[in-house]
PDB file of C-alpha atoms in Angstrom:
ATOM      1  CA  MET A   1     -10.635 -13.853  12.626  1.00 39.00           C
ATOM      2  CA  LEU A   2      -8.971 -17.068  11.579  1.00 41.00           C
ATOM      3  CA  LEU A   3      -6.824 -17.491  14.651  1.00 45.00           C
ATOM      4  CA  GLY A   4      -7.684 -16.931  18.297  1.00 55.00           C
ATOM      5  CA  ASN A   5      -6.130 -14.003  20.157  1.00 67.00           C
ATOM      6  CA  ASN A   6      -3.528 -16.205  21.874  1.00 77.00           C
ATOM      7  CA  ALA A   7      -2.513 -17.850  18.624  1.00 76.00           C
ATOM      8  CA  ILE A   8      -2.088 -14.462  16.936  1.00 77.00           C
ATOM      9  CA  SER A   9      -0.126 -13.087  19.904  1.00 87.00           C
ATOM     10  CA  ASN A  10       2.207 -16.085  19.991  1.00 85.00           C
ATOM     11  CA  SER A  11       2.830 -16.078  16.243  1.00 87.00           C
ATOM     12  CA  VAL A  12       3.407 -12.310  16.155  1.00 92.00           C
ATOM     13  CA  LEU A  13       5.804 -12.318  19.104  1.00 92.00           C
ATOM     14  CA  ALA A  14       7.779 -15.142  17.508  1.00 91.00           C
ATOM     15  CA  VAL A  15       8.402 -13.119  14.320  1.00 93.00           C
ATOM     16  CA  LYS A  16       8.203  -9.511  15.591  1.00 95.00           C
ATOM     17  CA  SER A  17      11.611  -8.649  14.085  1.00 95.00           C
ATOM     18  CA  GLU A  18      10.865 -10.044  10.637  1.00 95.00           C
ATOM     19  CA  SER A  19       9.868  -7.929   7.663  1.00 96.00           C
ATOM     20  CA  ALA A  20       6.294  -6.747   7.230  1.00 96.00           C
ATOM     21  CA  GLU A  21       4.407  -4.554   4.794  1.00 96.00           C
ATOM     22  CA  VAL A  22       1.571  -2.147   5.558  1.00 97.00           C
ATOM     23  CA  PHE A  23      -1.173  -1.378   3.047  1.00 96.00           C
ATOM     24  CA  GLY A  24      -4.445   0.504   3.159  1.00 96.00           C
ATOM     25  CA  VAL A  25      -3.420   3.410   5.389  1.00 97.00           C
ATOM     26  CA  ILE A  26      -4.778   6.705   4.045  1.00 97.00           C
ATOM     27  CA  ASP A  27      -3.053  10.019   4.702  1.00 96.00           C
ATOM     28  CA  LEU A  28      -5.971  12.337   5.495  1.00 96.00           C
ATOM     29  CA  THR A  29      -3.960  15.445   4.577  1.00 94.00           C
ATOM     30  CA  ASN A  30      -3.666  14.572   0.893  1.00 95.00           C
ATOM     31  CA  LYS A  31      -6.208  11.710   0.638  1.00 95.00           C
ATOM     32  CA  THR A  32      -3.684   9.220  -0.740  1.00 96.00           C
ATOM     33  CA  GLU A  33      -2.458   5.867   0.444  1.00 95.00           C
ATOM     34  CA  ALA A  34       0.568   6.298   2.676  1.00 93.00           C
ATOM     35  CA  LYS A  35       3.747   4.753   1.280  1.00 90.00           C
ATOM     36  CA  ILE A  36       5.319   2.751   4.067  1.00 90.00           C
ATOM     37  CA  GLY A  37       8.427   0.833   3.170  1.00 87.00           C
ATOM     38  CA  ALA A  38       9.377  -2.560   4.526  1.00 88.00           C
ATOM     39  CA  VAL A  39       9.643  -2.412   8.319  1.00 96.00           C
ATOM     40  CA  THR A  40       9.738  -4.962  11.099  1.00 96.00           C
ATOM     41  CA  LEU A  41       6.446  -6.477  12.152  1.00 97.00           C
ATOM     42  CA  GLY A  42       6.689  -4.768  15.539  1.00 96.00           C
ATOM     43  CA  MET A  43       7.154  -1.359  13.903  1.00 96.00           C
ATOM     44  CA  ALA A  44       4.274  -2.006  11.513  1.00 97.00           C
ATOM     45  CA  ILE A  45       1.983  -2.876  14.429  1.00 97.00           C
ATOM     46  CA  GLN A  46       3.088   0.232  16.324  1.00 97.00           C
ATOM     47  CA  PHE A  47       2.464   2.455  13.297  1.00 96.00           C
ATOM     48  CA  VAL A  48      -1.005   1.113  12.548  1.00 97.00           C
ATOM     49  CA  ALA A  49      -1.995   1.170  16.224  1.00 97.00           C
ATOM     50  CA  ASN A  50      -1.033   4.850  16.556  1.00 96.00           C
ATOM     51  CA  ALA A  51      -1.607   6.188  13.033  1.00 95.00           C
ATOM     52  CA  SER A  52      -5.106   7.529  13.615  1.00 93.00           C
ATOM     53  CA  VAL A  53      -3.805  10.161  16.056  1.00 94.00           C
ATOM     54  CA  LEU A  54      -1.174  11.154  13.477  1.00 93.00           C
ATOM     55  CA  GLY A  55      -3.736  12.006  10.798  1.00 95.00           C
ATOM     56  CA  TYR A  56      -4.164   8.671   9.048  1.00 97.00           C
ATOM     57  CA  ASP A  57      -7.264   6.608   8.352  1.00 97.00           C
ATOM     58  CA  VAL A  58      -6.499   2.981   9.241  1.00 96.00           C
ATOM     59  CA  ARG A  59      -9.959   1.476   8.701  1.00 95.00           C
ATOM     60  CA  GLY A  60      -8.656  -0.436   5.676  1.00 96.00           C
ATOM     61  CA  ALA A  61      -5.163  -1.111   7.004  1.00 97.00           C
ATOM     62  CA  MET A  62      -3.606  -4.546   6.572  1.00 96.00           C
ATOM     63  CA  VAL A  63      -0.222  -5.718   7.830  1.00 97.00           C
ATOM     64  CA  PHE A  64       1.238  -8.602   5.833  1.00 95.00           C
ATOM     65  CA  TYR A  65       4.034 -10.710   7.303  1.00 94.00           C
ATOM     66  CA  GLY A  66       5.414 -14.227   7.301  1.00 91.00           C
ATOM     67  CA  GLN A  67       4.923 -16.893   4.701  1.00 89.00           C
ATOM     68  CA  PRO A  68       2.231 -16.623   2.027  1.00 89.00           C
ATOM     69  CA  GLY A  69      -1.053 -17.676   3.559  1.00 89.00           C
ATOM     70  CA  THR A  70      -0.321 -16.155   6.975  1.00 89.00           C
ATOM     71  CA  PRO A  71      -3.418 -14.133   7.902  1.00 89.00           C
ATOM     72  CA  SER A  72      -2.887 -10.382   7.724  1.00 93.00           C
ATOM     73  CA  LEU A  73      -3.391  -8.160  10.750  1.00 96.00           C
ATOM     74  CA  ARG A  74      -6.074  -5.478  10.700  1.00 96.00           C
ATOM     75  CA  ALA A  75      -6.099  -2.202  12.641  1.00 96.00           C
ATOM     76  CA  ARG A  76      -8.087  -3.641  15.554  1.00 95.00           C
ATOM     77  CA  GLU A  77      -5.600  -6.500  16.006  1.00 95.00           C
ATOM     78  CA  CYS A  78      -2.676  -4.069  15.809  1.00 96.00           C
ATOM     79  CA  GLU A  79      -4.269  -1.861  18.460  1.00 95.00           C
ATOM     80  CA  ARG A  80      -4.831  -4.855  20.748  1.00 94.00           C
ATOM     81  CA  LEU A  81      -1.314  -6.206  20.243  1.00 95.00           C
ATOM     82  CA  TRP A  82       0.258  -2.793  20.834  1.00 95.00           C
ATOM     83  CA  ALA A  83      -1.827  -2.225  23.982  1.00 94.00           C
ATOM     84  CA  GLN A  84      -0.966  -5.679  25.302  1.00 92.00           C
ATOM     85  CA  PHE A  85       2.728  -5.910  24.396  1.00 93.00           C
ATOM     86  CA  GLY A  86       3.849  -2.355  23.559  1.00 89.00           C
ATOM     87  CA  GLY A  87       7.617  -1.984  23.531  1.00 86.00           C
ATOM     88  CA  VAL A  88       8.191  -5.754  23.578  1.00 91.00           C
ATOM     89  CA  LEU A  89       7.201  -5.737  19.906  1.00 93.00           C
ATOM     90  CA  LEU A  90      10.077  -3.365  19.120  1.00 91.00           C
ATOM     91  CA  ARG A  91      12.813  -5.257  20.952  1.00 88.00           C
ATOM     92  CA  GLN A  92      15.151  -7.379  18.881  1.00 73.00           C
TER      93      GLN A  92
END
């Protein structure tokens, strides 16, 4: 991980309403990559954090947000952020 947990939390909370893209989530029903349109960062984190119970494989999931060069979030970071901040990530 390039940034410490606090640095990631602070940067994510600061831009939680900005656009994000999710890649690498596999729909286990049809074994294809799920097509997830542009959503807010908070919604992307919520989706990845909860997708495994909805029938998705998130082992390869990446959430891209912010300026080019901003480190992407992986499933483990999304799960931690969702557990720690939950609904705060969805508030405008």
